[in-house]
Structure formats: structure tokens, C-alpha cells
Coordinates of C-alpha atoms in Angstrom, one line a residue:
X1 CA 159.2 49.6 122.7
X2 CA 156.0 51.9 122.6
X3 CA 153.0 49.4 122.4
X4 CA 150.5 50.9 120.2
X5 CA 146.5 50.7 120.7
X6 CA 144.2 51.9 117.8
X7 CA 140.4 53.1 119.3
X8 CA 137.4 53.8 117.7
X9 CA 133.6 53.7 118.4
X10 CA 130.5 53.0 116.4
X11 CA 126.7 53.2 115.8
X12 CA 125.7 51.7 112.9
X13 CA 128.2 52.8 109.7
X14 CA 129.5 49.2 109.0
X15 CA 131.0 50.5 105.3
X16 CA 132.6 53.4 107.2
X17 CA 134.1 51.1 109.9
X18 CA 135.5 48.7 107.8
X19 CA 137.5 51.2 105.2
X20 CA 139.0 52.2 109.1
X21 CA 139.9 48.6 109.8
X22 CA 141.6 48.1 106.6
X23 CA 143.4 51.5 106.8
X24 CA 144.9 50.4 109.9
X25 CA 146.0 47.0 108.9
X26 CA 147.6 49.3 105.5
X27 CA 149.4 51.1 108.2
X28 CA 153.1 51.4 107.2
X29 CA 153.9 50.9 111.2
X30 CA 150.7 48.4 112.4
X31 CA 148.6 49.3 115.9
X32 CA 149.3 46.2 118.2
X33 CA 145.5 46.4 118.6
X34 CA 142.5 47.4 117.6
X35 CA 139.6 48.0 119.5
X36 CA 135.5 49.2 118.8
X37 CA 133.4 50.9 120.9
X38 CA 130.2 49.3 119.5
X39 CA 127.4 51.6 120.6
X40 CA 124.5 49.0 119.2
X41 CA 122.8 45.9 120.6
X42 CA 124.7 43.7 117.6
X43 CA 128.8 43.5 117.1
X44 CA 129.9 43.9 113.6
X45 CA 130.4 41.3 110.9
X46 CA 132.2 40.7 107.6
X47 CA 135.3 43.3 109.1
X48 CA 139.0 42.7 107.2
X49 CA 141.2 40.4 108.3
X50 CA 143.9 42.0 110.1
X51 CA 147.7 41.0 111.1
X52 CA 146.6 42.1 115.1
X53 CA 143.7 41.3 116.9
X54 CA 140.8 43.1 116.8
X55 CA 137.7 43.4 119.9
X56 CA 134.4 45.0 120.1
X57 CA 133.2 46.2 123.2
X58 CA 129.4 47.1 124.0
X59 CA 128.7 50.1 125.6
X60 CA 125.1 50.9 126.4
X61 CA 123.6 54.0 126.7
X62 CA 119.6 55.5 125.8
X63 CA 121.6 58.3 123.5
X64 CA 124.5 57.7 121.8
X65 CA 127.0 57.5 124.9
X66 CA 130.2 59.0 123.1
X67 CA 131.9 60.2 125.7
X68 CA 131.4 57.0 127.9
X69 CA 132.4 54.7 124.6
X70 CA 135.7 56.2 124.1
X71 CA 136.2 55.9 128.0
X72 CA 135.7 52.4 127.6
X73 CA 138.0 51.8 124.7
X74 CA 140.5 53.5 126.5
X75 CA 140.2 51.4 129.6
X76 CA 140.2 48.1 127.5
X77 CA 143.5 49.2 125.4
X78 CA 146.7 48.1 126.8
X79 CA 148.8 50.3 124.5
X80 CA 151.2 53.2 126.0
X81 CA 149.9 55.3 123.0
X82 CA 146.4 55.5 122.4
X83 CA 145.4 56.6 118.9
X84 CA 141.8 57.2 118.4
X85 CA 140.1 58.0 114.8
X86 CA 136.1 58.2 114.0
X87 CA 134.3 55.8 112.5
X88 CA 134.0 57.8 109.5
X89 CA 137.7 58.4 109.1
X90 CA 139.8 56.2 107.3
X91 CA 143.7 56.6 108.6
X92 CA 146.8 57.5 106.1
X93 CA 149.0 55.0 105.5
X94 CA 151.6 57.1 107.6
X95 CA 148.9 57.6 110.3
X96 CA 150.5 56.0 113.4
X97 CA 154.1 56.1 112.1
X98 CA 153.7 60.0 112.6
X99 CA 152.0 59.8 115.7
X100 CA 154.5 57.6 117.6
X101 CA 157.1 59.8 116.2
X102 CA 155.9 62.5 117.4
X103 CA 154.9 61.1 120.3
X104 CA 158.3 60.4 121.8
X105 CA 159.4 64.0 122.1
X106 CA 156.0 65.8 122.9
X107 CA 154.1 64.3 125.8
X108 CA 150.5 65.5 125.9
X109 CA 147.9 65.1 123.4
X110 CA 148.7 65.0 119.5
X111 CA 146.3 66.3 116.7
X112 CA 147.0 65.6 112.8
X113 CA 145.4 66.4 110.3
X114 CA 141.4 65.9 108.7
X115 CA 140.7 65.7 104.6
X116 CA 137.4 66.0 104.1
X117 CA 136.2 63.6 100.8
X118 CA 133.0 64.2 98.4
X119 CA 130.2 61.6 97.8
X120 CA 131.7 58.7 96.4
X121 CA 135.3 59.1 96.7
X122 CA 135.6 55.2 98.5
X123 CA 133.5 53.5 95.8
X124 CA 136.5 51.8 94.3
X125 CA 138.3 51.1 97.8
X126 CA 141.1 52.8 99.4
X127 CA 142.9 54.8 97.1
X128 CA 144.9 56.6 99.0
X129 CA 146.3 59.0 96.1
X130 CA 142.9 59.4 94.8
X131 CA 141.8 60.8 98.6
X132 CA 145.0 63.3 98.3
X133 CA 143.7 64.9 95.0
X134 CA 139.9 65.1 96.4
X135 CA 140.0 66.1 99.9
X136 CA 139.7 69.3 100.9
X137 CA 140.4 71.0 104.7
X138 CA 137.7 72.3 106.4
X139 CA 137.6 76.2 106.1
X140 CA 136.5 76.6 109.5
X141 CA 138.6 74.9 111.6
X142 CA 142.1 75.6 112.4
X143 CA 144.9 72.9 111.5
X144 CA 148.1 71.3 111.9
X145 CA 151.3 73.4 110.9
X146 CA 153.0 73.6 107.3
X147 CA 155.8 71.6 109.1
X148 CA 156.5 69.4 112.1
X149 CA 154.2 70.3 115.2
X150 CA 153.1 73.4 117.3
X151 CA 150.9 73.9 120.1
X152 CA 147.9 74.8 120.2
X153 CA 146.7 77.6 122.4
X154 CA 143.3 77.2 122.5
X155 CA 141.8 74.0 124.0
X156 CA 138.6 74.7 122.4
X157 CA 140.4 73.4 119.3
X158 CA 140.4 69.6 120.5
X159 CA 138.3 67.8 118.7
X160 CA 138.5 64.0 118.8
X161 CA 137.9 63.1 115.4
X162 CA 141.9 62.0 114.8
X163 CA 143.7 62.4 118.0
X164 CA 146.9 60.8 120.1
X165 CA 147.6 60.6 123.6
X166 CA 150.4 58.8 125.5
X167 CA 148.6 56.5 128.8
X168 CA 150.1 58.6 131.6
X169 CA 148.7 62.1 130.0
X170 CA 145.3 59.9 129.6
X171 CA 145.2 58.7 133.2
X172 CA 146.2 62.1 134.2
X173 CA 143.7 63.6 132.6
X174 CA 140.6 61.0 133.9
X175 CA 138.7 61.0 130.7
X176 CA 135.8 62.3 129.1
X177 CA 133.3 63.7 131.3
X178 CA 130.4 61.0 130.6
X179 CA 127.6 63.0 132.3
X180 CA 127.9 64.4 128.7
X181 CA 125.5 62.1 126.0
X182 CA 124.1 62.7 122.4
X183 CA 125.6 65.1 120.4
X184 CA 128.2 67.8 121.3
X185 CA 130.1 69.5 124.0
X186 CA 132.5 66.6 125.4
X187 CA 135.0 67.4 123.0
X188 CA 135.2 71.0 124.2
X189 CA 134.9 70.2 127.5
X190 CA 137.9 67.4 127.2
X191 CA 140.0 70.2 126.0
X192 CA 139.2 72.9 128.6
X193 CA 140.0 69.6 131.7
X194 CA 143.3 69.3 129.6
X195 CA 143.9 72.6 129.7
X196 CA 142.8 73.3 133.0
X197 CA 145.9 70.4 134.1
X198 CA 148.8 72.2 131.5
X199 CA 148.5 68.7 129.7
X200 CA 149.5 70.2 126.5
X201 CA 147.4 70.0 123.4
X202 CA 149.8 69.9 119.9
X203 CA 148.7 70.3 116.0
X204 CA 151.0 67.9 114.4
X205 CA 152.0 68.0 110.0
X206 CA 150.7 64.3 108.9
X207 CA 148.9 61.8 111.0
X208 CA 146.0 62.5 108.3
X209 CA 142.6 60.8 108.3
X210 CA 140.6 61.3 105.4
X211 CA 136.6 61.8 106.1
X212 CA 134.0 59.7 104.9
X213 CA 131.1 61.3 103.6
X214 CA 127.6 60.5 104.6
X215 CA 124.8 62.7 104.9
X216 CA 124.9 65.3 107.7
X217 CA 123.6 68.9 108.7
X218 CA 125.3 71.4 110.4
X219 CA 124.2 72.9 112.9
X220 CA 123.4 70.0 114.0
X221 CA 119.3 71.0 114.3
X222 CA 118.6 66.9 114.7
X223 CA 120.3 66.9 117.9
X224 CA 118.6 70.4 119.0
X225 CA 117.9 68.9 122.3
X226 CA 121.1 67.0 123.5
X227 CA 123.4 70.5 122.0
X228 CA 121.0 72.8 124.7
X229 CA 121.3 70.1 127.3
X230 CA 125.3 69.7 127.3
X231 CA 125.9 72.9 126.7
X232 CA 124.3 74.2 130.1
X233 CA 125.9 71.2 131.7
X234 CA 129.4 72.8 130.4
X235 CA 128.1 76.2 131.8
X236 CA 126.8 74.7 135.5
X237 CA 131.0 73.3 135.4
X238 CA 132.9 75.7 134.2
X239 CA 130.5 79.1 134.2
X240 CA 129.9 79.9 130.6
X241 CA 128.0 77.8 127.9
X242 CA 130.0 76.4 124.7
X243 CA 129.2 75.7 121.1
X244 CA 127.9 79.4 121.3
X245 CA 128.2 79.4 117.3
X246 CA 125.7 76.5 117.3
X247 CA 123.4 78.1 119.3
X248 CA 123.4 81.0 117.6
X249 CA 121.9 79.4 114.5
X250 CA 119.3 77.7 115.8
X251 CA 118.2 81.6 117.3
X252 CA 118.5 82.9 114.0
X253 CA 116.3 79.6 112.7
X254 CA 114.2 80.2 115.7
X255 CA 114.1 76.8 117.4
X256 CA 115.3 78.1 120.8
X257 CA 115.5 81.5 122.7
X258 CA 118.3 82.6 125.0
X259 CA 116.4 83.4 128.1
X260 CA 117.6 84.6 131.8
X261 CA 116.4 81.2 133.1
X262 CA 118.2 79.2 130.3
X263 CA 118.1 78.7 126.8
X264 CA 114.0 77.6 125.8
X265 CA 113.6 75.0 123.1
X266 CA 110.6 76.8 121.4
X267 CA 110.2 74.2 118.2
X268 CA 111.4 71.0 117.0
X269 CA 113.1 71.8 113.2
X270 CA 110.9 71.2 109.9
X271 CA 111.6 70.1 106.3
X272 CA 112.5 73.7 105.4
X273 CA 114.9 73.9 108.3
X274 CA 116.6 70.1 106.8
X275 CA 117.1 71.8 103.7
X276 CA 118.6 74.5 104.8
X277 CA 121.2 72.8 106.8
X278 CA 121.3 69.7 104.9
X279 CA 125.2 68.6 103.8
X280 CA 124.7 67.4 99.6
X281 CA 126.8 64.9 98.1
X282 CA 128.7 67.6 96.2
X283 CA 129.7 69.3 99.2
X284 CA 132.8 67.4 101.1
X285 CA 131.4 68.8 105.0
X286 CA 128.7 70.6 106.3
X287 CA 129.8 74.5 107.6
X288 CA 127.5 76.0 110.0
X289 CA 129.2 79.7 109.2
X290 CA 127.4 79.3 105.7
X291 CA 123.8 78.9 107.3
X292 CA 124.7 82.0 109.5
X293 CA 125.1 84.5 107.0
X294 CA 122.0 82.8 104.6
X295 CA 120.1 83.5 107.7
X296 CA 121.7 86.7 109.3
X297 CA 121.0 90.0 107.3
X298 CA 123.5 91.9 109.1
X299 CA 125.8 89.7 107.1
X300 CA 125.3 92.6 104.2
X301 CA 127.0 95.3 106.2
X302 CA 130.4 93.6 106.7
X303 CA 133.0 91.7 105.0
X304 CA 136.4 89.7 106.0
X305 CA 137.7 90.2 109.6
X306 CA 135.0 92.4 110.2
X307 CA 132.1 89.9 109.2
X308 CA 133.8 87.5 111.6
X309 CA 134.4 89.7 114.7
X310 CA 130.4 90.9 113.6
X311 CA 129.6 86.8 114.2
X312 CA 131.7 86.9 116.7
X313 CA 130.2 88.9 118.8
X314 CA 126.3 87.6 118.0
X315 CA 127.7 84.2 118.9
X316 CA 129.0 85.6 122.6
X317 CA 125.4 86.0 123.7
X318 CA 125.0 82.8 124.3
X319 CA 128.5 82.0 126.5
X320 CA 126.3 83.3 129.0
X321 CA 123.4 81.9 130.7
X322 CA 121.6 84.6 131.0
X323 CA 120.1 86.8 128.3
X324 CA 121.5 90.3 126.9

């Protein structure tokens, strides 16, 4: 019998993190555990009761440690299938049901599916057929199949928002890399040490989380610093930079340059740069492609695949250390 441990990790968000402990104890097949990540100096109170035990661990850090914290939940779990969601997810009822089905025929690492939800959508609780009718996918990710599972070719898909793994392909694996901190890049790198192993990464139909919203901006320009910082880390271990697409916003917004000895931090963002990248309440996620063509004039000369390959190719720059 598969023993079943349910991770997440937190900073703050106590509404957010206690829709995700009630929609694992509305789980149609229960975690035999739950366990936090608690990235603050306080645990959290006033969480649902729940028919399995539930345990916050602290894990310190002077940014926000994220790759570390999920590290440590992992370490604490004694479950054979580790299921980890966000804070600011709240899992389908079917959630781990279609994960450990899944799960024992595919060996490897198991991604379901993300429904983004507008400002207020969890004012009156969980209602899980209200999320169905207001969530929307996010148009610039790719997804799960229409049907059953497939796998995904590119590792720089991963992204541990809703994810699965069995023990052995986590231990195999080692972890996150926790050298990375703040904001961005452990994800990407995670999925390039999978793929670098042939531990194989699936899209699965279901296992559906449905994402909170809170205010955001994408880029991310608040975490300007930490995004430069890992993503030259990423480059110094596997010889090319990631989150290219992020970078090449903040060009076009002119907070950095892309020069032969590194990327240059050149200003810290203003108000007009907050509004520019700010998520609203009417908008269910934050999409960096849309601050890319407000910004980028070439954006006129091009439509469809063509605009995208155009982007494409702007973004690609910055893969490289060095400048063009």
C-alpha cells in the first residue's frame, strides 16, 4: 500500500494555506500526512482540523529559501509518493486519487494540471464547481494532455507549482539545488538534473490545483536581483543562462544590460514599471509575453508563429553570458 505524503511551503499567506489544508482533508483518497515548510519565524495558527496529522517545519534562510524548504519537507515526509502543491493552490478533490493512479504505472515525476482563479473566487469557501466554471489555463504554459498522460520532452517545462514524484526517483534525483534562493531558476534547473538522469518528466489529465489569486507582477521586476543572480548560477553549471524571456523584459524596461562580463543591474524598477507589470484583480495570472509586446515595437511587424519565433529569438540573447 503506497503511503502518501502531501508537501507544501509557506511565507506568510495564512488564508491561502488553509483553503490547501482543507482541500487536502476534501481529498476523495486522504494524504497520510501533511507537512509545511514554514519559511517565517512564527508556525501557523487557526489551520482545519484534519483526519491525518499535520507538521510545520522551520526552515531559515535571509531570502525566501525555496529550494532548501521543499528539500526539507521532502526529507521529513515518510510517504513513497510525495505530492507537492504551492501555498497558493488549493488541490481538486480528485487531486491525489489521480496522482497515485498514475503513479503506479509511470515512475518518474508526474505533472497535472493548474486553473488559474480571478479575485474573489474563494470568498465563499471551496466551491469546487464554482472554481471549474472560473478558472482559466494559462496561455503561456504548456499542459497536461486531453486524456491520460504523456511525456514531456522538455524539462524546462517542470514547474513545481503541482507536482508528484515516487521516493526512489526523488532520492535519485538529490533534490533541489539550494545554492539557488529568492525568486526563480530552481525549477528549471530541477528539470534539466532530471533530465540530465533520464528520470522521466510526465503531463498527466487531472490532478488539478486551482490558483489563488493575490497580487503579483510578472516579470517578476521585485525580484530583479535574485532572477540575475540565479540565472548566472544556472549558466556557471550547465553553460547557458535560463529564464532568458524574463530577462529580456527587464532589457526592454531597462533595468539591466546584457554585457560580455555578465548581465549589469543598471536601476532598481519605479511606480511606472509596477504598473506596467502589475497583475489586477480582473486578470486570473500575470503573462510576461503581454509586457513584451507593450514594450517591444517590433511587435508591429509580425503576427502568430512569426511574432513568437521574432521573441524567440530576442529572448536567446540572453542564454548566453556574453553579449551579441
Amino acid at each position: 500500500m503506497t503511503h502518501i505524503s502531501a508537501l507544501t511551503i509557506a511565507a506568510g499567506r495564512a488564508e491561502h494555506l488553509r483553503n490547501v489544508v482543507a482541500g487536502f482533508q476534501a481529498q476523495t483518497v486522504r494524504p497520510d500526512e501533511l507537512i509545511i515548510g514554514v519559511m517565517q519565524d512564527e508556525a501557523y495558527d487557526g489551520l482545519p482540523e484534519t483526519d491525518f496529522p499535520v507538521r510545520q517545519i522551520f526552515v531559515a534562510g535571509p531570502e525566501l529559501p525555496l529550494a532548501a524548504a521543499r528539500n526539507a519537507v521532502a526529507a521529513a515526509a515518510s510517504g513513497d509518493l510525495l505530492v507537492f502543491v504551492d501555498v497558493d493552490c488549493i488541490p481538486h478533490p480528485n487531486l491525489v486519487f489521480d496522482y497515485l493512479s498514475k503513479s503506479a504505472c509511470h515512475v518518474g515525476l508526474l505533472m497535472g494540471e493548474v486553473g488559474y482563479l480571478p479575485g474573489g473566487a474563494t470568498s465563499d469557501g471551496l466551491d469546487y464547481a464554482k472554481f471549474e466554471q472560473l478558472a482559466v489555463r494559462h496561455s503561456d504554459r504548456q499542459g497536461p494532455p486531453a486524456e491520460g498522460i504523456s511525456k514531456c520532452k522538455d524539462y524546462r517545462c517542470f514547474w513545481s507549482l503541482n507536482f508528484a514524484i515516487d521516493r526512489h526517483s526523488w532520492t535519485a534525483s538529490g533534490g533541489f539545488d539550494e545554492r539557488y534562493v529568492g525568486y526563480g531558476g530552481e525549477d528549471t534547473d530541477y528539470g534539466r538534473t532530471l533530465d540530465e538522469l533520464g528520470i522521466p518528466i510526465h503531463w498527466i489529465k487531472g490532478a488539478k490545483v486551482f490558483h489563488q489569486y493575490h497580487p503579483h507582477c510578472m516579470p517578476p521586476i521585485h525580484q530583479v536581483r535574485s532572477v540575475v543572480r540565479n540565472s548566472e548560477l544556472f549558466a556557471s553549471k550547465w553553460g547557458h543562462r535560463t529564464m532568458e524571456h524574463w530577462l529580456y523584459a527587464f532589457r526592454l524596461m531597462g533595468l539591466i544590460e546584457n554585457a560580455r562580463t555578465g548581465i549589469r543591474i543598471l536601476r532598481d524598477p519605479d511606480d511606472a514599471d509596477y504598473a506596467l507589470c502589475s497583475q489586477m484583480e480582473n486578470m486570473p495570472y500575470a503573462s510576461t509575453r503581454r509586457v513584451i509586446d507593450k514594450l517591444d515595437q517590433a511587435q508591429d511587424k509580425a503576427t502568430g508563429a512569426a511574432r513568437v519565433a521574432q521573441v524567440e529569438k530576442a529572448q536567446s540573447v540572453f542564454l548566453l553570458p556574453a553579449a551579441e
